[in-house]
Amino acid sequence: MENNITLFVEHPDGTKTPLEAPTDMNLSLMEFLKGNDYNILATCGGMALCATCHVSVTKGFETLTPISDDEYAMLDTLPNITDTSRLSCQIKLNSEIDGLTVKLMGDGN
Ligand code: FES
């Protein structure tokens, strides 16, 4: 559909699951993944304070809006931070990020 994009979740074995995501509902990636039954605790409710929504972006990192100081400060506390780590609650679904691919890195994954 016109207002949909395709996102991919990359699994530890390298396989990827495509997901059709709406861009007209003002959802964050965290909210979308939770809605698709991915195991993201999101204990802070999307305030960049818990890091349980941590993802590592394996494709499309350059399409994301720049990381904020608050987001970076939270990511920097994590033992498994990568060069392309983001908090999925800080990523808004929009047409720019079509094809984005992420690995889930938070608690429970
Ligand atoms: S939901 Fe807590 S940091 Fe993203």
mmCIF file of C-alpha atoms and ligand atoms in Angstrom:
data_model
loop_
_atom_site.group_PDB
_atom_site.id
_atom_site.type_symbol
_atom_site.label_atom_id
_atom_site.label_comp_id
_atom_site.label_asym_id
_atom_site.label_seq_id
_atom_site.Cartn_x
_atom_site.Cartn_y
_atom_site.Cartn_z
ATOM 1 C CA MET A 1 0.000 0.000 0.000
ATOM 2 C CA GLU A 2 0.984 3.573 -0.569
ATOM 3 C CA ASN A 3 1.651 4.408 3.041
ATOM 4 C CA ASN A 4 3.465 1.188 3.853
ATOM 5 C CA ILE A 5 7.142 0.380 3.958
ATOM 6 C CA THR A 6 8.917 -2.938 4.381
ATOM 7 C CA LEU A 7 11.161 -3.466 7.387
ATOM 8 C CA PHE A 8 13.219 -6.564 8.145
ATOM 9 C CA VAL A 9 14.058 -8.243 11.432
ATOM 10 C CA GLU A 10 17.344 -10.147 11.178
ATOM 11 C CA HIS A 11 17.606 -13.281 13.301
ATOM 12 C CA PRO A 12 20.761 -14.748 14.879
ATOM 13 C CA ASP A 13 21.002 -17.343 12.073
ATOM 14 C CA GLY A 14 21.065 -14.557 9.465
ATOM 15 C CA THR A 15 17.545 -15.104 8.154
ATOM 16 C CA LYS A 16 15.313 -12.053 7.836
ATOM 17 C CA THR A 17 11.609 -11.626 8.410
ATOM 18 C CA PRO A 18 9.946 -8.927 6.263
ATOM 19 C CA LEU A 19 7.259 -6.815 7.926
ATOM 20 C CA GLU A 20 4.894 -4.376 6.244
ATOM 21 C CA ALA A 21 4.778 -1.223 8.349
ATOM 22 C CA PRO A 22 2.453 1.794 8.129
ATOM 23 C CA THR A 23 4.017 5.255 7.863
ATOM 24 C CA ASP A 24 0.838 7.219 8.532
ATOM 25 C CA MET A 25 0.208 6.239 12.170
ATOM 26 C CA ASN A 26 3.115 8.074 13.830
ATOM 27 C CA LEU A 27 4.431 4.820 15.279
ATOM 28 C CA SER A 28 7.926 4.281 16.570
ATOM 29 C CA LEU A 29 9.824 1.187 15.495
ATOM 30 C CA MET A 30 9.579 -0.060 19.100
ATOM 31 C CA GLU A 31 5.766 0.259 19.099
ATOM 32 C CA PHE A 32 5.549 -1.466 15.736
ATOM 33 C CA LEU A 33 7.781 -4.382 16.759
ATOM 34 C CA LYS A 34 5.900 -4.852 20.030
ATOM 35 C CA GLY A 35 2.658 -4.842 18.077
ATOM 36 C CA ASN A 36 4.082 -7.683 15.993
ATOM 37 C CA ASP A 37 4.750 -9.739 19.133
ATOM 38 C CA TYR A 38 8.485 -9.216 19.276
ATOM 39 C CA ASN A 39 9.767 -9.540 22.797
ATOM 40 C CA ILE A 40 10.613 -5.941 23.653
ATOM 41 C CA LEU A 41 9.953 -4.955 27.251
ATOM 42 C CA ALA A 42 9.970 -1.172 26.643
ATOM 43 C CA THR A 43 9.722 -0.597 30.378
ATOM 44 C CA CYS A 44 10.177 3.166 30.040
ATOM 45 C CA GLY A 45 7.387 3.464 27.489
ATOM 46 C CA GLY A 46 9.596 4.978 24.806
ATOM 47 C CA MET A 47 11.414 7.685 26.804
ATOM 48 C CA ALA A 48 14.966 6.553 25.904
ATOM 49 C CA LEU A 49 15.483 5.522 29.530
ATOM 50 C CA CYS A 50 15.478 1.714 29.662
ATOM 51 C CA ALA A 51 17.344 0.494 26.545
ATOM 52 C CA THR A 52 15.279 -2.703 26.390
ATOM 53 C CA CYS A 53 14.305 -1.611 22.860
ATOM 54 C CA HIS A 54 17.959 -1.642 21.698
ATOM 55 C CA VAL A 55 18.441 -2.694 18.067
ATOM 56 C CA SER A 56 21.500 -2.978 15.872
ATOM 57 C CA VAL A 57 20.784 -1.642 12.391
ATOM 58 C CA THR A 58 22.312 -3.906 9.727
ATOM 59 C CA LYS A 59 20.921 -2.021 6.710
ATOM 60 C CA GLY A 60 19.710 1.555 6.292
ATOM 61 C CA PHE A 61 21.474 3.146 9.292
ATOM 62 C CA GLU A 62 22.224 6.255 7.205
ATOM 63 C CA THR A 63 18.511 6.791 6.532
ATOM 64 C CA LEU A 64 17.745 7.396 10.211
ATOM 65 C CA THR A 65 17.472 10.770 11.890
ATOM 66 C CA PRO A 66 20.602 11.629 13.903
ATOM 67 C CA ILE A 67 20.999 10.168 17.355
ATOM 68 C CA SER A 68 20.206 12.523 20.242
ATOM 69 C CA ASP A 69 22.505 13.076 23.214
ATOM 70 C CA ASP A 70 19.986 11.330 25.500
ATOM 71 C CA GLU A 71 19.767 8.312 23.223
ATOM 72 C CA TYR A 72 23.530 8.064 22.906
ATOM 73 C CA ALA A 73 24.005 8.397 26.662
ATOM 74 C CA MET A 74 21.666 5.463 27.229
ATOM 75 C CA LEU A 75 23.205 3.306 24.501
ATOM 76 C CA ASP A 76 26.670 4.015 25.862
ATOM 77 C CA THR A 77 25.765 2.187 29.118
ATOM 78 C CA LEU A 78 25.149 -1.094 27.262
ATOM 79 C CA PRO A 79 27.675 -3.932 27.133
ATOM 80 C CA ASN A 80 26.553 -4.967 23.637
ATOM 81 C CA ILE A 81 26.530 -1.571 21.878
ATOM 82 C CA THR A 82 27.494 -1.735 18.186
ATOM 83 C CA ASP A 83 28.544 0.948 15.673
ATOM 84 C CA THR A 84 24.977 0.984 14.394
ATOM 85 C CA SER A 85 23.062 0.675 17.666
ATOM 86 C CA ARG A 86 19.858 2.662 18.134
ATOM 87 C CA LEU A 87 16.953 2.723 20.533
ATOM 88 C CA SER A 88 13.986 1.612 18.450
ATOM 89 C CA CYS A 89 11.633 3.884 20.439
ATOM 90 C CA GLN A 90 13.520 6.861 18.983
ATOM 91 C CA ILE A 91 12.984 5.748 15.357
ATOM 92 C CA LYS A 92 9.779 6.969 13.733
ATOM 93 C CA LEU A 93 8.364 4.961 10.864
ATOM 94 C CA ASN A 94 8.486 7.037 7.677
ATOM 95 C CA SER A 95 9.063 6.491 3.976
ATOM 96 C CA GLU A 96 12.768 7.382 4.277
ATOM 97 C CA ILE A 97 13.546 4.172 6.155
ATOM 98 C CA ASP A 98 11.987 1.705 3.708
ATOM 99 C CA GLY A 99 14.092 -1.478 3.767
ATOM 100 C CA LEU A 100 15.553 -0.852 7.229
ATOM 101 C CA THR A 101 16.938 -4.063 8.729
ATOM 102 C CA VAL A 102 17.504 -4.514 12.464
ATOM 103 C CA LYS A 103 18.673 -7.135 14.921
ATOM 104 C CA LEU A 104 16.947 -7.073 18.297
ATOM 105 C CA MET A 105 19.523 -6.550 21.041
ATOM 106 C CA GLY A 106 17.499 -5.775 24.171
ATOM 107 C CA ASP A 107 16.693 -7.874 27.230
ATOM 108 C CA GLY A 108 14.738 -10.974 26.364
ATOM 109 C CA ASN A 109 16.334 -11.478 22.942
HETATM 110 S S1 FES B 1 11.478 1.838 25.235
HETATM 111 FE FE1 FES B 1 12.825 2.371 26.834
HETATM 112 S S2 FES B 1 14.566 3.126 25.812
HETATM 113 FE FE2 FES B 1 13.205 2.637 24.220
#
